Short mmCIF file of C-alpha atoms in Angstrom, two decimals:
data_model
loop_
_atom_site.label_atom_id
_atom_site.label_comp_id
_atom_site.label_asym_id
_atom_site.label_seq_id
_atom_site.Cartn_x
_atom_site.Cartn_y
_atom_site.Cartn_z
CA UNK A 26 0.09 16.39 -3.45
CA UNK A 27 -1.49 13.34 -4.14
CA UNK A 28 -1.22 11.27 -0.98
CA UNK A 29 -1.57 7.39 -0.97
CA UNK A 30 -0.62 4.20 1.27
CA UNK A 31 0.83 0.75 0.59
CA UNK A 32 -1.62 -2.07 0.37
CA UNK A 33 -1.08 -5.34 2.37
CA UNK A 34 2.16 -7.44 0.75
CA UNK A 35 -1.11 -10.34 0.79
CA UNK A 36 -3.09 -8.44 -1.64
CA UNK A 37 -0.11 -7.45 -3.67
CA UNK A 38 1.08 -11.59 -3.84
CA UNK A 39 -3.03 -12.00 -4.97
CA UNK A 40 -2.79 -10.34 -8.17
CA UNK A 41 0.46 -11.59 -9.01
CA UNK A 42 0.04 -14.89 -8.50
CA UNK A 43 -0.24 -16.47 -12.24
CA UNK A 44 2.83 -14.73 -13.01
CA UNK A 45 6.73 -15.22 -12.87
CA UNK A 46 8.67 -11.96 -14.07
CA UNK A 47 7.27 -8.59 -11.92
CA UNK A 48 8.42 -5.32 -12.86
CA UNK A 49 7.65 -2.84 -9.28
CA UNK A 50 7.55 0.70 -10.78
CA UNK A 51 7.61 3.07 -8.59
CA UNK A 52 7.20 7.00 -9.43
CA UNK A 53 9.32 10.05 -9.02
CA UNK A 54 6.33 12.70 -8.01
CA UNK A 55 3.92 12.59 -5.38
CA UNK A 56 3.61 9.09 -4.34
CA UNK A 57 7.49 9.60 -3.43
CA UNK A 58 6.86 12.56 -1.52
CA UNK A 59 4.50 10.83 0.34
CA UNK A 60 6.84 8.13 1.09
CA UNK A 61 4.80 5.23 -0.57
CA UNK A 62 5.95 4.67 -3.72
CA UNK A 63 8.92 6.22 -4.77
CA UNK A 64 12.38 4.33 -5.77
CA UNK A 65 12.89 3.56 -1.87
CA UNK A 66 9.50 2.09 -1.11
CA UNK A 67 9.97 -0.10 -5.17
CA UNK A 68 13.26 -1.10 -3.04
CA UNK A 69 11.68 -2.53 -0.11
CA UNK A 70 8.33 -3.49 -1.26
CA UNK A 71 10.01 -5.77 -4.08
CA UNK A 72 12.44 -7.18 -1.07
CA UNK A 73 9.27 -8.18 0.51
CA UNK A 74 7.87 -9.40 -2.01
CA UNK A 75 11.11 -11.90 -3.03
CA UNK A 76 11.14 -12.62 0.96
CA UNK A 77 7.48 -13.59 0.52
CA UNK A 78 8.20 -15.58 -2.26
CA UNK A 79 11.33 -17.44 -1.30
CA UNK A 80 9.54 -18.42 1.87
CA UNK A 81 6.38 -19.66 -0.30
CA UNK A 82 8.84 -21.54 -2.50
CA UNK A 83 7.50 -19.64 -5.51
CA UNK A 84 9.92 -19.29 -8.11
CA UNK A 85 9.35 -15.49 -9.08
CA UNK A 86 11.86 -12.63 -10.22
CA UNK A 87 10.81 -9.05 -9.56
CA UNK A 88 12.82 -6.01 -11.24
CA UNK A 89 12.58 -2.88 -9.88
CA UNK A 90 11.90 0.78 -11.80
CA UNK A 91 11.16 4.46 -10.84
CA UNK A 92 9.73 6.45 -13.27
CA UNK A 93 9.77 10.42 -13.57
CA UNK A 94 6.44 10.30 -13.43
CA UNK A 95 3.57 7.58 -14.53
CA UNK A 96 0.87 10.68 -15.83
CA UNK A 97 3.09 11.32 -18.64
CA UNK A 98 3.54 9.37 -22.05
CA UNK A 99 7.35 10.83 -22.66
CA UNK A 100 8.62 9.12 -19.37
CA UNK A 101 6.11 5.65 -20.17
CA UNK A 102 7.74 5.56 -23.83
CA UNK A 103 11.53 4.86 -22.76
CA UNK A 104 10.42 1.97 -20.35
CA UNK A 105 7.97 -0.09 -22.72
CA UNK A 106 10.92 -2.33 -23.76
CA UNK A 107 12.43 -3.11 -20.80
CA UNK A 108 8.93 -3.52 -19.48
CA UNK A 109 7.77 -6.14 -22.38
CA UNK A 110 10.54 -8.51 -21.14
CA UNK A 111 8.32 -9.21 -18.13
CA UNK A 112 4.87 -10.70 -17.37
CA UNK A 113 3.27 -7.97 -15.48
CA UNK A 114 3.82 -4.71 -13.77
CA UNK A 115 3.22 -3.92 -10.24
CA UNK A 116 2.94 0.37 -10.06
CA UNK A 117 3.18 1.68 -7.06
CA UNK A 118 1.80 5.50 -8.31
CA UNK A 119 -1.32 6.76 -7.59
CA UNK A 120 -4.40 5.34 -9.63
CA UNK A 121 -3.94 7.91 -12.34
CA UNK A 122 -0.06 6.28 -12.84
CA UNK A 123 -1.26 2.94 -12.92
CA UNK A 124 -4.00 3.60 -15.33
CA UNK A 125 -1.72 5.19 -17.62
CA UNK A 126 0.99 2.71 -17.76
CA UNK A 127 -1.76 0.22 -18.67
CA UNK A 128 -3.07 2.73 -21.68
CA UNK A 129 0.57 2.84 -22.65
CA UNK A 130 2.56 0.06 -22.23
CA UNK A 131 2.19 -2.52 -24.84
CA UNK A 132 -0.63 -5.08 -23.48
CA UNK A 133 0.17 -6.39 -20.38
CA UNK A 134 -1.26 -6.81 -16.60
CA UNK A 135 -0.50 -3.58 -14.80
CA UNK A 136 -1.60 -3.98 -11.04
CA UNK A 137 -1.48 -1.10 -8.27
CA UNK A 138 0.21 -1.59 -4.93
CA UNK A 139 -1.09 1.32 -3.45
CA UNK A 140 -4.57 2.74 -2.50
CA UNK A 141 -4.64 6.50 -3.81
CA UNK A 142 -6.51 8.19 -0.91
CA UNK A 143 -7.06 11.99 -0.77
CA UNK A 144 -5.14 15.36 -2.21
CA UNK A 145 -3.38 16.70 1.21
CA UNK A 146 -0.67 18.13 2.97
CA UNK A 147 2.06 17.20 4.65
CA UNK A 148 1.97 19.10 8.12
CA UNK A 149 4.90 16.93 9.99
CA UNK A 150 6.83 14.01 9.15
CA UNK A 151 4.73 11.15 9.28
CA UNK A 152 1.05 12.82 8.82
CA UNK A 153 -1.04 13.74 6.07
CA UNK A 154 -4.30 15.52 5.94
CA UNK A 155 -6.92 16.00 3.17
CA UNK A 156 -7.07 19.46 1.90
CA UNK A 157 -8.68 19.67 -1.06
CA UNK A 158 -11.79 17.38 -2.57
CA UNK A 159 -11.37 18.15 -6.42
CA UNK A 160 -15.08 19.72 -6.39
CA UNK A 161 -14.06 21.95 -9.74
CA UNK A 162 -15.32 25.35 -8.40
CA UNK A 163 -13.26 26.49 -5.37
CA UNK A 164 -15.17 28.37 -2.79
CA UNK A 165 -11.95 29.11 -0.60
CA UNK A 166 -12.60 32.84 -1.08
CA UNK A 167 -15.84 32.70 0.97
CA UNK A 168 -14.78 30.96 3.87
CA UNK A 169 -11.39 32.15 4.76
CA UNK A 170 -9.04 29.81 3.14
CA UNK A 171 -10.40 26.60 4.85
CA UNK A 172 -12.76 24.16 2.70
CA UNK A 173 -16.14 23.21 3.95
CA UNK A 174 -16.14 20.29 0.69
CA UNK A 175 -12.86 18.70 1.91
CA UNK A 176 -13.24 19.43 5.75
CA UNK A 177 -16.62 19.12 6.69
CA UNK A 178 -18.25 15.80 6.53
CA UNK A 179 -21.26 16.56 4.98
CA UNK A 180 -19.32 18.98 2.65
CA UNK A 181 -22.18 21.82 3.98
CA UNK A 182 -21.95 25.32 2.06
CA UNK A 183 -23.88 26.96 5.73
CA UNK A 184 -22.54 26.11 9.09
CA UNK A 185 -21.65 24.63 11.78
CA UNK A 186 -24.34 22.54 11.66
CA UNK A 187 -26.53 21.05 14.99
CA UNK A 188 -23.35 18.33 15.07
CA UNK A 189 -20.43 20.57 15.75
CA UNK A 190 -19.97 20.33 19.61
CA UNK A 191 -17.09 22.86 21.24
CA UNK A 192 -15.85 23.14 17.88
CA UNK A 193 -15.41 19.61 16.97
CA UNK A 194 -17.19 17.45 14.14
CA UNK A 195 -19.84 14.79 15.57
CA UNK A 196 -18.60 12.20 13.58
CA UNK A 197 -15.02 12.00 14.74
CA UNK A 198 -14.37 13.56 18.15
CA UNK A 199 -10.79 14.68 17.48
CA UNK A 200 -11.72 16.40 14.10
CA UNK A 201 -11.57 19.84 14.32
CA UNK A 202 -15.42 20.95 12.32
CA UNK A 203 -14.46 22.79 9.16
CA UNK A 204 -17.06 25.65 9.62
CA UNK A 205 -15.79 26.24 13.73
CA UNK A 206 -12.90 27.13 12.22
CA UNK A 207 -14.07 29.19 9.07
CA UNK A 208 -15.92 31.03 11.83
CA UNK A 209 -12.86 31.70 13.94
CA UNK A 210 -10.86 32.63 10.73
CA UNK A 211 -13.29 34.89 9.66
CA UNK A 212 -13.66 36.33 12.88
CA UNK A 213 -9.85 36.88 12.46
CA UNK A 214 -9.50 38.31 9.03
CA UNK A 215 -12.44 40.83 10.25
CA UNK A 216 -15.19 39.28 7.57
CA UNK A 217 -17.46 37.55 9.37
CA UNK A 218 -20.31 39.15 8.21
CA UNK A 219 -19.92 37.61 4.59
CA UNK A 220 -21.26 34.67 6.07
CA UNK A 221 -24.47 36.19 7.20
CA UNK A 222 -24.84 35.85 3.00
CA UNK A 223 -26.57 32.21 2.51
CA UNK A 224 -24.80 30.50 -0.11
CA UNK A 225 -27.15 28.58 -3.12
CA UNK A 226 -27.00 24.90 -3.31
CA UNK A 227 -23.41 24.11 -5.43
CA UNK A 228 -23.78 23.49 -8.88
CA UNK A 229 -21.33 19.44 -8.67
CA UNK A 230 -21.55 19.60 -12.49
CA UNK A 231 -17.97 20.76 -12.13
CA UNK A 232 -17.09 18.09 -9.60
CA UNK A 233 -17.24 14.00 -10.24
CA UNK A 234 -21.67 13.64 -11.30
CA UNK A 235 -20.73 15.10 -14.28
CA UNK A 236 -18.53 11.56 -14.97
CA UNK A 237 -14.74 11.59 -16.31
CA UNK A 238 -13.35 15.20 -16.64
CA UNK A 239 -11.16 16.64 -18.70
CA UNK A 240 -9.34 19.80 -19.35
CA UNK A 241 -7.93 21.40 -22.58
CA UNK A 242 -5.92 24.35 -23.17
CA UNK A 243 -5.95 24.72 -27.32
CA UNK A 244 -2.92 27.68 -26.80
CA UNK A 245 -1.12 24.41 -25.48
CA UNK A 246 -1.65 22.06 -27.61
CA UNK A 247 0.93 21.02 -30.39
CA UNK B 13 9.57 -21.42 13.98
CA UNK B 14 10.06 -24.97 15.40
CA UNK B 15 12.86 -27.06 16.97
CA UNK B 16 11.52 -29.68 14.37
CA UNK B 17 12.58 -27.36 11.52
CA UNK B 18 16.48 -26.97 13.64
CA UNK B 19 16.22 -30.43 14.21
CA UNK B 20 15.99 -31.44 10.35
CA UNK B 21 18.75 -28.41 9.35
CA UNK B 22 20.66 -31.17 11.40
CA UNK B 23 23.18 -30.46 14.84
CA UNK B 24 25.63 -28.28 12.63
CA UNK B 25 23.23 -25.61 11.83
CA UNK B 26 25.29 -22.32 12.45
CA UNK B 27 22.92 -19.49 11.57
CA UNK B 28 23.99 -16.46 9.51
CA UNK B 29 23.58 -13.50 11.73
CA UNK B 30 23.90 -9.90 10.49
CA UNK B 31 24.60 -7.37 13.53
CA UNK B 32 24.06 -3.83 12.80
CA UNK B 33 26.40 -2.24 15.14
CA UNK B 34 26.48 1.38 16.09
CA UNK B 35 30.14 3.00 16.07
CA UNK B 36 29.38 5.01 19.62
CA UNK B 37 28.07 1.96 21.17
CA UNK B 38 27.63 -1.69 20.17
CA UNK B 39 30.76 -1.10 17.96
CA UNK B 40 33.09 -0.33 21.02
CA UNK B 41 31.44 -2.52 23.07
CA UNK B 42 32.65 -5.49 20.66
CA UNK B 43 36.16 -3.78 20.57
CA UNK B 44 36.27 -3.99 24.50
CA UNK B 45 35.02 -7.52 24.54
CA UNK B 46 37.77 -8.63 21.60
CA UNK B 47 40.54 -6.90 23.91
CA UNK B 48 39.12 -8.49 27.20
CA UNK B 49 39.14 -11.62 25.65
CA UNK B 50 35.46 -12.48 26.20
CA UNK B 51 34.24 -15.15 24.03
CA UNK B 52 31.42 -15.16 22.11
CA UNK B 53 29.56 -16.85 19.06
CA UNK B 54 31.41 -16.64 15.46
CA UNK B 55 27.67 -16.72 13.85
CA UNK B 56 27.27 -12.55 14.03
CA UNK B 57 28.90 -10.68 10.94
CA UNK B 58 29.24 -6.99 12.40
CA UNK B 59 28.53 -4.16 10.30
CA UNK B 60 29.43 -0.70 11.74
CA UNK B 61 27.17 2.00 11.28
CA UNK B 62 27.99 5.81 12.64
CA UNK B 63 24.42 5.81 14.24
CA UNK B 64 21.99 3.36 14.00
CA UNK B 65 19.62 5.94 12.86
CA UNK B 66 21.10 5.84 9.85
CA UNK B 67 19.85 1.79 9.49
CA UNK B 68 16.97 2.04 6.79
CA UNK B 69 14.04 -0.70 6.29
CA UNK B 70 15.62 -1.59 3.29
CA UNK B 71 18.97 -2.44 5.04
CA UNK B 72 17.39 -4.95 7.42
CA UNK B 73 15.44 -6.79 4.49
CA UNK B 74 18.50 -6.60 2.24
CA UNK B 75 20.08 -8.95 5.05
CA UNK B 76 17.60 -11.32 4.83
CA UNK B 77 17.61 -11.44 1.08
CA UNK B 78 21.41 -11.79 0.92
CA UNK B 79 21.11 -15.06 3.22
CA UNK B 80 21.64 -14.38 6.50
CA UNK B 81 19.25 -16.33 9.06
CA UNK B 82 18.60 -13.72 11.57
CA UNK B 83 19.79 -9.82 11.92
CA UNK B 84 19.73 -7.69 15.22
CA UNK B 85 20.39 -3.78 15.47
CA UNK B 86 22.51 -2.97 18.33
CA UNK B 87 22.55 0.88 19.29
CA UNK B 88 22.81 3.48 22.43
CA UNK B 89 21.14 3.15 25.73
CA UNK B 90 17.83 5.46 25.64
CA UNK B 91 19.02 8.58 26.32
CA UNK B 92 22.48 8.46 25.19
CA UNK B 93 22.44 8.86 21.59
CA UNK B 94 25.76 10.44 19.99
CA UNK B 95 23.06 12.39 17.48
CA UNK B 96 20.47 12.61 19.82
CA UNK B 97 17.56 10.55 18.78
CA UNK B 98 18.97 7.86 16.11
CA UNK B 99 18.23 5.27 18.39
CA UNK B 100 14.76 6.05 19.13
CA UNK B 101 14.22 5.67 15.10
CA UNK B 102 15.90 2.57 14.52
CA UNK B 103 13.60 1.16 17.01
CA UNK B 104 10.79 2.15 14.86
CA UNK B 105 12.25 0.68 11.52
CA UNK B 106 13.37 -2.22 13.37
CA UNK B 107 9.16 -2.49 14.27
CA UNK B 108 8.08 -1.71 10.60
CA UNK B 109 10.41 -4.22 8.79
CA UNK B 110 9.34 -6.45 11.31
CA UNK B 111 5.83 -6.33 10.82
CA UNK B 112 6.99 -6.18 6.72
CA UNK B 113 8.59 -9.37 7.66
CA UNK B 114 5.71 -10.70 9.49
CA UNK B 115 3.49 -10.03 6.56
CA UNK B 116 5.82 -12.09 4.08
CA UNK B 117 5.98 -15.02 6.23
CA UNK B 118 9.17 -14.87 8.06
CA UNK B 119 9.09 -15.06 11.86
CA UNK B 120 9.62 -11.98 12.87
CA UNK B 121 11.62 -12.64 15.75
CA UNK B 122 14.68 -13.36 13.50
CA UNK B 123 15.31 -9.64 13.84
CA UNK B 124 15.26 -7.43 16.97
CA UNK B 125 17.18 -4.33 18.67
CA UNK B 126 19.02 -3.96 21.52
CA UNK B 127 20.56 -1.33 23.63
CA UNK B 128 24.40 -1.19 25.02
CA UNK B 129 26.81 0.76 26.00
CA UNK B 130 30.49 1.13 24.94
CA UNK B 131 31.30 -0.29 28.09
CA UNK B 132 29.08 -3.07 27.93
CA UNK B 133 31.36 -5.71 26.34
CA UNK B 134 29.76 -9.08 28.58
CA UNK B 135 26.37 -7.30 27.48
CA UNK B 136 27.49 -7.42 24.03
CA UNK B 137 28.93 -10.78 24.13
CA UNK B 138 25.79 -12.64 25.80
CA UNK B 139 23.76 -10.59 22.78
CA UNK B 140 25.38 -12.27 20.20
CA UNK B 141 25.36 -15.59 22.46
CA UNK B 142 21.56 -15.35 22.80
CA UNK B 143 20.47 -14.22 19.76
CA UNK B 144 22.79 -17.06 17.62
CA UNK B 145 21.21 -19.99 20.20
CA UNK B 146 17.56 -18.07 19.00
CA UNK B 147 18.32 -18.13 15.21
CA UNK B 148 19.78 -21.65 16.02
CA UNK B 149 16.27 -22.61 17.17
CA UNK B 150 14.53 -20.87 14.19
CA UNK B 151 16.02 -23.05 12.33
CA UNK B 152 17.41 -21.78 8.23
CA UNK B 153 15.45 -18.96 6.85
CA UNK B 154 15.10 -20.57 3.71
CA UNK B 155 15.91 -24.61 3.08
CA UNK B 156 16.82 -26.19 -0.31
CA UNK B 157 15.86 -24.54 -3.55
CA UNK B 158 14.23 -21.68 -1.88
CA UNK B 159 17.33 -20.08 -0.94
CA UNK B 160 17.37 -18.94 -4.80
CA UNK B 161 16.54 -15.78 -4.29
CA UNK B 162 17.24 -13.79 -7.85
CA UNK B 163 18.92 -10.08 -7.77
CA UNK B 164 16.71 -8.06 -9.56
CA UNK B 165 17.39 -5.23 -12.81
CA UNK B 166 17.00 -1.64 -10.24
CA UNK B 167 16.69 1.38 -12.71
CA UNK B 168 15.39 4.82 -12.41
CA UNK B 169 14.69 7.82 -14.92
CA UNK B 170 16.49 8.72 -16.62
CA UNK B 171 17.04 5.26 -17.54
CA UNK B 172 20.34 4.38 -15.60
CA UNK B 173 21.41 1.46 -13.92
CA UNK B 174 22.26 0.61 -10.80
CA UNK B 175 25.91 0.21 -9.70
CA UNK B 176 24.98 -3.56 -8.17
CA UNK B 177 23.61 -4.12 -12.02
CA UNK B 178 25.75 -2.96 -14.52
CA UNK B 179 24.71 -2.86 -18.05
CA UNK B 180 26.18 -5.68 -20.39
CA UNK B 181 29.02 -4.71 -22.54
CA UNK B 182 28.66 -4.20 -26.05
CA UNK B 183 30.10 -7.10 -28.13
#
């Protein structure tokens, strides 16, 4: 899932500033998941945000809304009126979600309350992890199910490199170095010797140099 | 928070003070002290909860946005839980919507947890003693016009509303 975090109430009371009628719209998918911006976290961070305000004496009214999702016109359509009656819209989806409610909604500030971070897991209550990088040409075959482009910090194709000491990564001590353990899986799984095969530089076209991307399935479309 | 700001609520400030009470603990506790005749302040409006793991952020800031001056959590020694661990995570809400409050501008000592028994009813007493003479000192949350805090419109997909906001009726 898409994984995010709340930025400070502050920053939030920043951009809102010049204006007096807030819709908070939180939405249904992954930023609720993730416990950041579903229709709890719209609850509290708009209680916040009228606590803030009462105790700034600023005369502001914030509504509150949970979409089904923010990526999708159909569920942006049904809220553009109720939205219009106010001055601007704090979204509390990832940055896709808040992008897209200001390409649909008829013109109006749309501001994010949330810093979209990384594509992860969940692996207890309370954690997330980055998983996956979005590089466009997934390599998980080669290495044993473990990514060298989201887990290693210098996203190498042939490890460990001379920074990987007892199996962890040299820039973070407690980080477990992705290609330790694609060596240890590998070892597992009885394949080690594919990595004695030295992979070619990757080809990022398919990743972000290549600018915006975008993805069409013509059997799809309408 | 200042005595100055107490000072110009005037002598007769009585704070609003929400007490999230836990039925296994706190709860009783008040039940003893009401049937031992203990005294204690009027300020605290009790609000039973079956565990007070099952007190959300939300809950705690609702209090303050509904006009009450201070708002404590009272639940189970450490240890003695009725559903094990609800305690322990009240304690840690209590700590987020404190630093929430913190970050809004509210003193964040206006709410705080404690720990009782069901046999602790002087305990209980002296908590709602202390903490009413400490919202006494903050002083009123909000003074004058600020206290208008308006309810907002809460809606989800698909579009319903809540109970707290019903829609208008058609003319």
């Amino acid at each position: 899932m898409i994984v995010a975090e709340q930025k400070p109430i502050g920053q939030v009371l920043d951009m809102i500033e010049p204006f007096e009628k807030i819709l908070v719209a939180g939405c249904a998918t992954c930023v609720t998941v993730c416990s950041t911006g579903g229709e709890k976290e719209v609850g509290i961070l708009a209680s916040a945000l009228r606590l803030a305000c009462a105790a700034r004496g600023l005369k502001k009214s914030f509504d509150e809304i949970t979409l089904t999702r923010q990526c999708d016109p159909e569920f942006i359509e049904p809220i553009k009126e109720f939205a219009s009656q106010h001055d601007a819209v704090v979204s509390m989806a990832c940055g896709v979600g808040v992008h897209f409610m200001a390409e649909h909604l008829p013109p109006m500030p749309v501001f994010p309350a949330v810093n979209t971070v990384f594509i992860g897991a969940n692996p207890e209550l309370g954690v997330w992890v980055e998983r996956c990088a979005m590089c466009g040409d997934c390599i998980l075959d080669k290495t044993g199910g473990i990514c060298p482009i989201a887990g290693c910090a210098k996203t190498m194709l042939n490890g460990p490199c001379g920074g990987s000491n007892e199996g962890m990564c040299e820039v973070d001590p407690e980080t477990p170095g992705a290609w330790a353990r694609i060596v240890e899986r590998m070892k597992q799984l009885g394949t080690l010797d594919k990595l004695d095969e030295i992979q070619p530089p990757k080809d990022w076209s398919t990743s972000r140099d290549g600018g915006p991307r975008k993805m069409i399935r013509e059997d799809l479309k309408l | 928070m200042t005595d100055e700001k107490a000072e110009q609520a005037g002598p007769a400030f009585e704070p609003k003070i929400i007490a999230y009470c836990c039925h296994y603990c706190a709860y009783t506790a008040a039940d003893l002290a009401g049937s031992t005749r203990l005294q204690y302040a009027p300020n605290i409006r009790v609000i039973r909860v079956p565990c007070t793991g099952k007190i959300d952020v939300l809950h705690l800031l609702r209090a303050f946005e509904e006009g009450a001056d201070g708002c404590y959590v009272a639940g189970c020694l450490d240890g003695d839980c009725h559903f094990i661990n609800g305690n322990l995570r009240a304690r840690k809400r209590t700590d987020y919507a404190k630093r929430i409050l913190d970050a809004a501008g509210i003193d964040p000592e206006r709410l705080e947890m404690f720990n009782m028994s069901a046999a602790m009813a002087t305990t209980f007493a002296a908590t709602a003693d202390e903490f009413t003479e400490r919202s006494r000192k903050l002083g009123p949350l909000f003074d004058g016009e600020k206290k208008d805090i308006r309810p907002g419109i809460v809606m989800r997909q698909p579009m319903t509303l809540s109970a707290s906001n019903p829609p208008a009726k058609d003319e």
